[in-house]
Coordinates of C-alpha atoms in Angstrom, one line a residue:
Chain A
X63 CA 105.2 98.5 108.8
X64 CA 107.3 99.0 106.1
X65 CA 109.4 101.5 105.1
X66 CA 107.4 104.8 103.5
X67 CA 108.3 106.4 101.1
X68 CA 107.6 109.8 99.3
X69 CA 105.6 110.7 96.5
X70 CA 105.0 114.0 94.4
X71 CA 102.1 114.4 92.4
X72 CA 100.2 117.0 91.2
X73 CA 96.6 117.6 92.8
X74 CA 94.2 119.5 90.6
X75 CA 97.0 121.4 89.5
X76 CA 99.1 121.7 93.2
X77 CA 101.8 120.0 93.5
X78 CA 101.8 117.6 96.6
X79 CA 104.5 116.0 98.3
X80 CA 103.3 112.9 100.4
X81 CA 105.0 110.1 102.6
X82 CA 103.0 107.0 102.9
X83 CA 103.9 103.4 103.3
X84 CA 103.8 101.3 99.9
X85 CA 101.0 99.7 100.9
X86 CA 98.6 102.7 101.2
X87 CA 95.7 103.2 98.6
X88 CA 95.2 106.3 96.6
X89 CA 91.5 106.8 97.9
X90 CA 93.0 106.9 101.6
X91 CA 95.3 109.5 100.9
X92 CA 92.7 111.3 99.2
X93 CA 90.3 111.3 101.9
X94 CA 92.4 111.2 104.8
X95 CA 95.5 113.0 104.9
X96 CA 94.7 115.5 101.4
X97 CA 91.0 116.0 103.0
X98 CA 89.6 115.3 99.5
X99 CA 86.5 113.2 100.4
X100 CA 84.7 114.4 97.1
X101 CA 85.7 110.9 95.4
X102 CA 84.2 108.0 98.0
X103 CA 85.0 104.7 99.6
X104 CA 81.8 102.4 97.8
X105 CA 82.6 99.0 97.6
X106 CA 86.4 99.4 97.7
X107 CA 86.8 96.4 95.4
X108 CA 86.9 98.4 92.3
X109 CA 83.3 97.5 90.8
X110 CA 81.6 101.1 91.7
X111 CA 83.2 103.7 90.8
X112 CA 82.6 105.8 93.6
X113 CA 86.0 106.7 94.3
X114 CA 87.2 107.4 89.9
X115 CA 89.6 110.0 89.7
X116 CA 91.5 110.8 86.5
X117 CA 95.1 110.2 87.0
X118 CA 97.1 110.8 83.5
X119 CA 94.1 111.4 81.5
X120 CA 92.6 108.2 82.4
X121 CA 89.6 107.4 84.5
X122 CA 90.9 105.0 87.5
X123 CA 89.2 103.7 90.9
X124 CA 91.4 104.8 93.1
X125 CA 90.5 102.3 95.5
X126 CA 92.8 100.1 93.2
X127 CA 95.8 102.1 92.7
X128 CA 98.6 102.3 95.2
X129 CA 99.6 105.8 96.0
X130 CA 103.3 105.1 95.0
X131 CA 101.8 104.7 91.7
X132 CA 101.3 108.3 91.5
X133 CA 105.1 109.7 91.3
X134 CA 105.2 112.6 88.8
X135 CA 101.1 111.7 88.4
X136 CA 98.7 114.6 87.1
X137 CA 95.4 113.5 89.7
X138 CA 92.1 115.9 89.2
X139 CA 89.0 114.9 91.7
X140 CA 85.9 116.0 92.1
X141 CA 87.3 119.1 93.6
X142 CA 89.1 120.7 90.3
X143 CA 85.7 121.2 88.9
X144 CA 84.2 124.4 90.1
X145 CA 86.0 127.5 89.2
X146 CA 85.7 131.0 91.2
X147 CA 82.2 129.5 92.5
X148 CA 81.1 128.4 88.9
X149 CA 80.2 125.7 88.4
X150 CA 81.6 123.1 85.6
X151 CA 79.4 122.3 82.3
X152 CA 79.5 118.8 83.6
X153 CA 78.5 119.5 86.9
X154 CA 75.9 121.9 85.5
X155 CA 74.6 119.1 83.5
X156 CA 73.9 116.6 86.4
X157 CA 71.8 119.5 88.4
X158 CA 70.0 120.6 85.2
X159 CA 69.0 117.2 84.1
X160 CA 68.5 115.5 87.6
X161 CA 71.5 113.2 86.9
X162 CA 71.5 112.6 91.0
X163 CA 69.5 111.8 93.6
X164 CA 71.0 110.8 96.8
X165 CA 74.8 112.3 95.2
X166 CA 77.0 109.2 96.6
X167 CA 78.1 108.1 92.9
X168 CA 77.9 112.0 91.8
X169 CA 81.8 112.4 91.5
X170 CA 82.4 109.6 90.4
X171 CA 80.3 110.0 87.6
X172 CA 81.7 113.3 86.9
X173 CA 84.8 112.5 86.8
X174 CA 84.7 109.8 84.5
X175 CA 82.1 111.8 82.4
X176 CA 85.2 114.4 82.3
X177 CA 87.6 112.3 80.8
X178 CA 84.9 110.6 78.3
X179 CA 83.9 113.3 76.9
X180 CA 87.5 114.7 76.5
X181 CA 88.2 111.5 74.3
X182 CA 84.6 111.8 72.6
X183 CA 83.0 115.4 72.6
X184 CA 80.0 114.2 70.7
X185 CA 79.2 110.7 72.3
X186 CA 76.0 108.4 71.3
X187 CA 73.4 107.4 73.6
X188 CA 74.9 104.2 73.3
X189 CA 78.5 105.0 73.7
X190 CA 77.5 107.0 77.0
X191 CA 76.2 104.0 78.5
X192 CA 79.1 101.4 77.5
X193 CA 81.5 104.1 78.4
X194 CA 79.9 105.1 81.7
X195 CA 79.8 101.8 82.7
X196 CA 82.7 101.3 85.7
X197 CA 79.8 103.7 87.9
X198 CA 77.3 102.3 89.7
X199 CA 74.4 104.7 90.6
X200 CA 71.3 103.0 92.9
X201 CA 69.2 105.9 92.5
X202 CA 68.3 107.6 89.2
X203 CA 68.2 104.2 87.0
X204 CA 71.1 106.1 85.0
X205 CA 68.5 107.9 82.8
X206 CA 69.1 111.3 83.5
X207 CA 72.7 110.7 83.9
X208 CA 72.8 109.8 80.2
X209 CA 71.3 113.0 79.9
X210 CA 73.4 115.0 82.4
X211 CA 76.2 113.8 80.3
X212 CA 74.5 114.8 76.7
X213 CA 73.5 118.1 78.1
X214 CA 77.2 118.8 79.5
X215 CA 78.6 117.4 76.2
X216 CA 76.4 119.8 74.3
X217 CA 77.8 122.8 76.8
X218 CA 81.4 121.7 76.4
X219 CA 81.0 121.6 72.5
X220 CA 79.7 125.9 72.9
X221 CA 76.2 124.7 71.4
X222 CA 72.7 126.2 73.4
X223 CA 71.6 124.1 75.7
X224 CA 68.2 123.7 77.4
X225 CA 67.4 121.5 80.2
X226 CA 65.2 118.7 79.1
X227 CA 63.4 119.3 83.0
X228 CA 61.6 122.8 83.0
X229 CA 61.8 124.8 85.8
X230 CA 58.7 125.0 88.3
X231 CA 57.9 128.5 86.7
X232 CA 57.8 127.8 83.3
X233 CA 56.0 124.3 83.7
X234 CA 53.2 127.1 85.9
X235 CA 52.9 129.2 83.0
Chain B
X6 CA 90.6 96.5 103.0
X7 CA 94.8 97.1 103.2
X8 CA 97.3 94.5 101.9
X9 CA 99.7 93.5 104.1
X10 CA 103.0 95.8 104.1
X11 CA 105.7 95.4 101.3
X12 CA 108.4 97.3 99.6
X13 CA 107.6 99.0 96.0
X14 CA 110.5 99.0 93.6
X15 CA 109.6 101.2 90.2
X16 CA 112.3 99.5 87.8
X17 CA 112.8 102.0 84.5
X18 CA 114.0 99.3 82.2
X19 CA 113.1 95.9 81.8
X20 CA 117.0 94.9 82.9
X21 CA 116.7 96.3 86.2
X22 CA 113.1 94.5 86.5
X23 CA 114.5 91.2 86.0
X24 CA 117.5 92.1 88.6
X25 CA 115.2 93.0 91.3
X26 CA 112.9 89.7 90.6
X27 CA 116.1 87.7 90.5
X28 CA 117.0 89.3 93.6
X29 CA 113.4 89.0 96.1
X30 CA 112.7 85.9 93.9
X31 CA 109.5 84.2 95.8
X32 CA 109.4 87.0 97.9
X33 CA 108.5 89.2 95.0
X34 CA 104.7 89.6 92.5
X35 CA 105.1 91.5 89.3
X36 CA 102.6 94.4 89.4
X37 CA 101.1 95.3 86.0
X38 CA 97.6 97.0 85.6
X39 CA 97.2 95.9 89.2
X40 CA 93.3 95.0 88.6
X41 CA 93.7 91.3 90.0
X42 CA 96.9 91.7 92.1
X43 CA 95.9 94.6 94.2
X44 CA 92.6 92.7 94.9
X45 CA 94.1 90.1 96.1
X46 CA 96.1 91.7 98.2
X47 CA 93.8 93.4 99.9
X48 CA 92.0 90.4 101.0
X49 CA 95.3 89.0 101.4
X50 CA 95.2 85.9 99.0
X51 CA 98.4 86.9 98.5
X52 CA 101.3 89.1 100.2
X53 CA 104.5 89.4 98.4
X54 CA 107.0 90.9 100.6
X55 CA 108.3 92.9 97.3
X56 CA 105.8 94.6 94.5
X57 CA 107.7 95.0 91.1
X58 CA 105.6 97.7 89.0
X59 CA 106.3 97.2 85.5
X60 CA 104.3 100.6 85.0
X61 CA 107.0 102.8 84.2
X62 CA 108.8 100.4 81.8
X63 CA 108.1 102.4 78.3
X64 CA 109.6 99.7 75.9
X65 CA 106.7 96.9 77.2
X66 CA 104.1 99.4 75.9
X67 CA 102.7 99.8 72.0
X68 CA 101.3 97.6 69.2
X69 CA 103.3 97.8 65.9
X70 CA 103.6 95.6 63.0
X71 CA 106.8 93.8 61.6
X72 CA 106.4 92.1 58.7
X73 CA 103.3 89.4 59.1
X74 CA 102.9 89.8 62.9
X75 CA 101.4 92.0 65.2
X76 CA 103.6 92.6 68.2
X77 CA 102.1 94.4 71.4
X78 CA 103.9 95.3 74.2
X79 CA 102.6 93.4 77.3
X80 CA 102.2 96.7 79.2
X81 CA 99.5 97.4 76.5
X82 CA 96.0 98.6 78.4
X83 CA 92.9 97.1 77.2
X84 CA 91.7 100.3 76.0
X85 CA 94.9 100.9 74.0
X86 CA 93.8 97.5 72.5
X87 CA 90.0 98.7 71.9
X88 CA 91.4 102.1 70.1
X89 CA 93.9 101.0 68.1
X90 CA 93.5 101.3 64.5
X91 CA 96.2 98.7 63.4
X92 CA 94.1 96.0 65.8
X93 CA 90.7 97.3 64.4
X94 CA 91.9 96.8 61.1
X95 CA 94.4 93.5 61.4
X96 CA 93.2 91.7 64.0
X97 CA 89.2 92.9 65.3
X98 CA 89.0 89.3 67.3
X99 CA 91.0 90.9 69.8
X100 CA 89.2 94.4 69.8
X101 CA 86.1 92.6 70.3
X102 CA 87.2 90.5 73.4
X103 CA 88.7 93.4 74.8
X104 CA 85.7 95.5 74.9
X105 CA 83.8 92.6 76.7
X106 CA 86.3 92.7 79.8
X107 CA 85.1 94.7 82.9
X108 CA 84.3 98.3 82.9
X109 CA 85.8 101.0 81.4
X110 CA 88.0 102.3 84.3
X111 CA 89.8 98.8 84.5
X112 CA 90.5 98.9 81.1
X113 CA 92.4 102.0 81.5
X114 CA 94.6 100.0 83.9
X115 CA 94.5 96.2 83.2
X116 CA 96.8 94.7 80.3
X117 CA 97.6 92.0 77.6
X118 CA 100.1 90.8 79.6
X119 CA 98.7 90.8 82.7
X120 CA 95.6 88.8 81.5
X121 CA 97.5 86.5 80.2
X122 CA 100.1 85.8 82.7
X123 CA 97.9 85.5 86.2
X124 CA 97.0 82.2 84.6
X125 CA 93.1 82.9 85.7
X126 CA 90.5 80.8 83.5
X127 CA 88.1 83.6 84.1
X128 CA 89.9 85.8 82.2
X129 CA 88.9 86.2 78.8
X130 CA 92.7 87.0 76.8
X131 CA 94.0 83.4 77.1
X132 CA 91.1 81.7 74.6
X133 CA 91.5 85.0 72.6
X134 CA 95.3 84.0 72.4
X135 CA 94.8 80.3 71.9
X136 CA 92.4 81.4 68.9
X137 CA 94.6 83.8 67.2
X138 CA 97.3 81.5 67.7
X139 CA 100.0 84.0 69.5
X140 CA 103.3 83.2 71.1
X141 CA 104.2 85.3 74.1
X142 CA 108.0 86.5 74.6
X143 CA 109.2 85.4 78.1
X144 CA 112.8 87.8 79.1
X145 CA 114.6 85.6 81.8
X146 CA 118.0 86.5 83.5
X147 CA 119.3 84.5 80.8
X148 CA 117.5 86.2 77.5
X149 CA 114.3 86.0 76.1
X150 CA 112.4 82.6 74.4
X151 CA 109.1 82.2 72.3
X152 CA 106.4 80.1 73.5
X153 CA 103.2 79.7 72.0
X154 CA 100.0 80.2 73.6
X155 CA 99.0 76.5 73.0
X156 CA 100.7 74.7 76.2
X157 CA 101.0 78.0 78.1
X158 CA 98.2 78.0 80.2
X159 CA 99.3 75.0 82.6
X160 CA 96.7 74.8 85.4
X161 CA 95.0 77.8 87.3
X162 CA 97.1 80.3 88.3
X163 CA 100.1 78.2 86.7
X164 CA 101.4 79.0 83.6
X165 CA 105.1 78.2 81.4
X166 CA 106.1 81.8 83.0
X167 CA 109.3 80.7 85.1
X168 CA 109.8 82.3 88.3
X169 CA 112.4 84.9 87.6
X170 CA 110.7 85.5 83.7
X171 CA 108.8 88.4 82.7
X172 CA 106.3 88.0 79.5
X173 CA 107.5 91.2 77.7
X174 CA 105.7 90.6 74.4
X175 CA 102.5 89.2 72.7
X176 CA 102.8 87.8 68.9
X177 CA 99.8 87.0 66.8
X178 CA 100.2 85.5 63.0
X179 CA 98.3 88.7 60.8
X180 CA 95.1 86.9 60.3
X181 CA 94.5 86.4 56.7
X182 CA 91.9 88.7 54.3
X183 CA 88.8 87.0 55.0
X184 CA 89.1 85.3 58.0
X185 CA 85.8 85.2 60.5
X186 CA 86.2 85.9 64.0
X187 CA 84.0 86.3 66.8
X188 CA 84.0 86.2 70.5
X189 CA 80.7 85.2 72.2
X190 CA 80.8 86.1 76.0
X191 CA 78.0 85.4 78.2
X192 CA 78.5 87.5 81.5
X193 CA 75.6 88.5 84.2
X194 CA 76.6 91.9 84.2
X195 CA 79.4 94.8 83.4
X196 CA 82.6 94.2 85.3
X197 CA 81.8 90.2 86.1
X198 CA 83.7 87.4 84.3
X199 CA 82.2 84.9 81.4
X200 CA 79.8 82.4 83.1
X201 CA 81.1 81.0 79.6
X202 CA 83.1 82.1 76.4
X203 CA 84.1 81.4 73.1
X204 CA 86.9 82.8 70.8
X205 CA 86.2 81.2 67.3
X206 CA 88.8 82.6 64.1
X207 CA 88.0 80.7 60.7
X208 CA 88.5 80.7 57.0
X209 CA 86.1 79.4 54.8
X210 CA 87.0 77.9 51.3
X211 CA 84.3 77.1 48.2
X212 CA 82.0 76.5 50.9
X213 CA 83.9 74.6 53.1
X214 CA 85.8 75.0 56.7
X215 CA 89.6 75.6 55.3
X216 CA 90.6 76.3 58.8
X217 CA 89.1 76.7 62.6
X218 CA 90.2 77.6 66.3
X219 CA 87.6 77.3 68.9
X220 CA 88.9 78.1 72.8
X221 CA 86.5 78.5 75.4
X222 CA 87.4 80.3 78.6
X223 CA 86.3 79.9 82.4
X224 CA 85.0 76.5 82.1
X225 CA 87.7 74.1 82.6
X226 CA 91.0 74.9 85.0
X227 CA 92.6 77.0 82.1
X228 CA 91.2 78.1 78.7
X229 CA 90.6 75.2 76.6
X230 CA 90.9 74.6 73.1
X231 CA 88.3 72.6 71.5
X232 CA 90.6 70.7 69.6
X233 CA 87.8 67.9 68.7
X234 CA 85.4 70.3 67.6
X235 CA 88.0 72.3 65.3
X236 CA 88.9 68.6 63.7
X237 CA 85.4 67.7 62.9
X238 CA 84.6 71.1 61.5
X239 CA 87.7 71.5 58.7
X240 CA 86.6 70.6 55.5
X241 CA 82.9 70.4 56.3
X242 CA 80.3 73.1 55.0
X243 CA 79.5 74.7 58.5
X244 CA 75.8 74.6 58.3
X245 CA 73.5 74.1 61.6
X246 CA 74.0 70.4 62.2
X247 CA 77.7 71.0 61.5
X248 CA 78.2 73.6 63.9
X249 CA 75.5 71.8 66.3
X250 CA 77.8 68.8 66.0
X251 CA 81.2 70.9 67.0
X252 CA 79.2 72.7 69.9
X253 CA 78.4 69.6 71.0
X254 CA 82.0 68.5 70.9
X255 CA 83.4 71.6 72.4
X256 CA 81.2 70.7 75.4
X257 CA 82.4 67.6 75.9
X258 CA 85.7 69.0 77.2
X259 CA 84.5 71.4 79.8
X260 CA 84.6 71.0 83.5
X261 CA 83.8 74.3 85.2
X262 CA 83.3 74.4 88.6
X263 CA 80.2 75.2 90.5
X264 CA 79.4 78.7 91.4
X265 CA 77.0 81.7 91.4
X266 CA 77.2 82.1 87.9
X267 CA 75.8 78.5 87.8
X268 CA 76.7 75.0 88.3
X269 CA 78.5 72.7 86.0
X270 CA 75.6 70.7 83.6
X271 CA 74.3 75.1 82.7
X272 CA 78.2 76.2 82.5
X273 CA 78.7 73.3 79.9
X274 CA 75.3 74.1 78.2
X275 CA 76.1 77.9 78.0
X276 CA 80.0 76.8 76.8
X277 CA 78.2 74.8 73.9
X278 CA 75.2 77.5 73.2
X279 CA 78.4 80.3 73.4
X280 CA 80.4 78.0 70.7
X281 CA 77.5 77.8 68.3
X282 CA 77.2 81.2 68.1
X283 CA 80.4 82.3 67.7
X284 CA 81.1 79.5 64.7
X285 CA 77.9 81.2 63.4
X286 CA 78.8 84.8 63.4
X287 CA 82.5 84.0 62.3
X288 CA 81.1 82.3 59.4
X289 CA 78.8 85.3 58.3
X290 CA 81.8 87.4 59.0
X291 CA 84.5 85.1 56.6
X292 CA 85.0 85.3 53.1
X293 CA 83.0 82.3 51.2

């Protein structure tokens, strides 16, 4: 053991105060001791991207940051999203569009669609993809992802949007 | 997957950096976007009893110019690289590599200086260096010194960095109007490193090869430079059998080792194959 130390950060907009040992990764205190278990523990060698929170306005796999990185860091998870039981256009998006199947890489992929869409409102096809590409997904063959992003971007940019899946009743009519 | 325990020190200026590495010495590993270090550490390849984190050291961060240089701050991210305007404009060679390294989370994280320093052949900033031919600024207990990235890279994992240094800048020459640049990367997937690589910056002159570099990464011990292959090309017209010819030559240097990306006779094939193209698209890229 060494010796811990403590660290303040703010946590979807609450301020924490933690005391952890150097050696302790961001994703364990996360999940463990802050009970955030919305970003997960994939291949914990940073290729996934299960566990991407934006820390500073940047997307980071918080399997590969120490928590003592985090002094005076700004952190949002999975959990900032919804607000008052609404959800988040992004969030929105991935139900609207499919953009998940079994949901292991879903905040993840939020997340990091969060922050690339706050750097690039109106993002390609092709920039989606190259941009998205620290998140694994095993299910969906990232197709309606690209689209769960496009439809969120469309939302976040205050233009209509429709869900390129119609819903059981219309698709009956 | 933990590292083993260690103490974190978060120096503020790069003066009370180099006093804490002067002070742990061996004991101590510099910590910059973390993206090789912390893996390591979690499968314990390595286990300083110190980490230094140079993340909170503001003057190792930006890219300005001065005069006919572009001088980046070895804290520099890789997507501070990919966005900057100056680079896009001055010096794309480097924009391109750094959009063909990982994915874009670890390019919010890993750096310049980083790359450059851990030494690994796999990573793809050392050829990109030996092409634009950079110097790096090394700050020691005893002030700084200039070394260029041609002799840096020393073996793998072993560069000129002295124990006790920190790299605190990266200088590259401003590229002259018209020069060609390319960097050719063949990787299996996002996120994996080059099977095989070229970094190829030339200027061409009334038809003919004025000036070449050619490096290769991650198929020899440390990025090579293909000095052969740049001799035989200046002053020839660069057309197929030329650049054939210099492929040829560039392959003749490589020794990667066997692995899952392939063993050494497709490595050296890929090097050559990675080398032709990138002579070919710098050329269409370069001022006749």
């Amino acid at each position: 053991m060494s010796k811990k130390q403590m660290v303040s950060f703010k946590l979807n907009d609450k301020e924490v105060d933690m005391v952890v040992e150097p050696r302790e990764l961001l994703i364990h205190t996360l999940r463990e001791k802050l009970q955030h278990t919305g970003p997960h523990i994939g291949c914990e060698t940073s290729h996934c991207g299960a566990c991407t929170v934006d820390m500073n306005g940047m997307s980071v796999k918080s399997c590969t940051v120490l928590t003592v990185q985090c002094q005076d860091a700004d952190v949002k998870t999975i959990e900032g999203f919804a607000q008052g039981g609404e959800l988040h256009a992004i969030q929105e998006g991935f139900m609207q569009e499919h953009g998940l199947q079994c949901g292991f890489c879903t905040p993840g992929m939020i997340t990091r669609t969060y922050r690339l869409l706050q750097e690039n409102p109106n993002p390609t096809e092709e920039e989606i993809r190259y941009w998205m590409a620290g998140n694994l997904c095993r299910c969906t063959g990232y197709q309606n992802i690209v689209k769960a992003v496009q439809y969120a971007a469309k939302k976040l940019r205050g233009e209509p949007v429709q869900t390129s899946h119609p819903l059981m009743e219309e698709a009956k009519a | 997957m933990i590292p083993r325990p260690f103490e974190y020190h978060a120096p503020r200026s790069l003066p009370d950096a180099l006093a804490l590495l002067s002070q742990f010495g061996d004991e101590a590993k510099l910590l910059a976007g973390g993206h090789s270090l912390l893996p390591m550490m979690k499968l314990r390849f390595a286990e300083p009893a110190h980490l230094i984190d140079l993340g909170h050291i503001a003057e190792l961060k930006g890219i300005r110019q001065e005069g006919t240089e572009i001088r980046i701050g070895a804290m520099t991210t890789e997507n501070e690289l990919i966005w900057s305007k100056l680079l896009q404009e001055k010096v794309p060679l480097l924009v391109e590599g750094a959009r063909l390294i990982s994915d874009p989370q670890v390019r919010y994280k890993g750096t310049l200086g980083g790359d450059i320093s851990h030494g690994d052949p796999g990573n793809d900033h050392p050829a990109i260096m030996l092409a634009l031919d950079a110097s790096f600024v090394l700050a020691g207990p005893g002030g700084e010194r200039v070394v260029p990235a041609d002799g840096y890279f020393l073996g793998t994992y072993y560069t000129a960095l002295e124990p006790g240094e920190i790299m605190t800048e990266i200088r590259i020459p401003v590229p002259a109007a018209g020069t060609g640049w390319n960097y050719a990367k063949l990787k299996r997937k996002t996120g994996d490193f080059a099977t095989a690589a070229a970094a190829v910056s030339l200027r061409l002159k009334g038809g003919t090869v004025a000036d070449v570099r050619i490096a290769l990464t991650n198929v020899g011990p440390t990025a090579l430079k293909a000095r052969e292959a740049e001799d035989y090309l200046r002053g020839k017209a660069p057309d197929e059998a030329a650049i054939a010819e210099a492929a040829r030559l560039a392959m003749s240097i490589c020794e990667p080792v066997t692995d899952l990306r392939g063993d050494t006779e497709y490595k050296t094939a890929m090097a050559g194959e990675m080398t032709r193209r990138a002579l070919g698209v710098a050329c269409s890229r370069a001022a006749r």
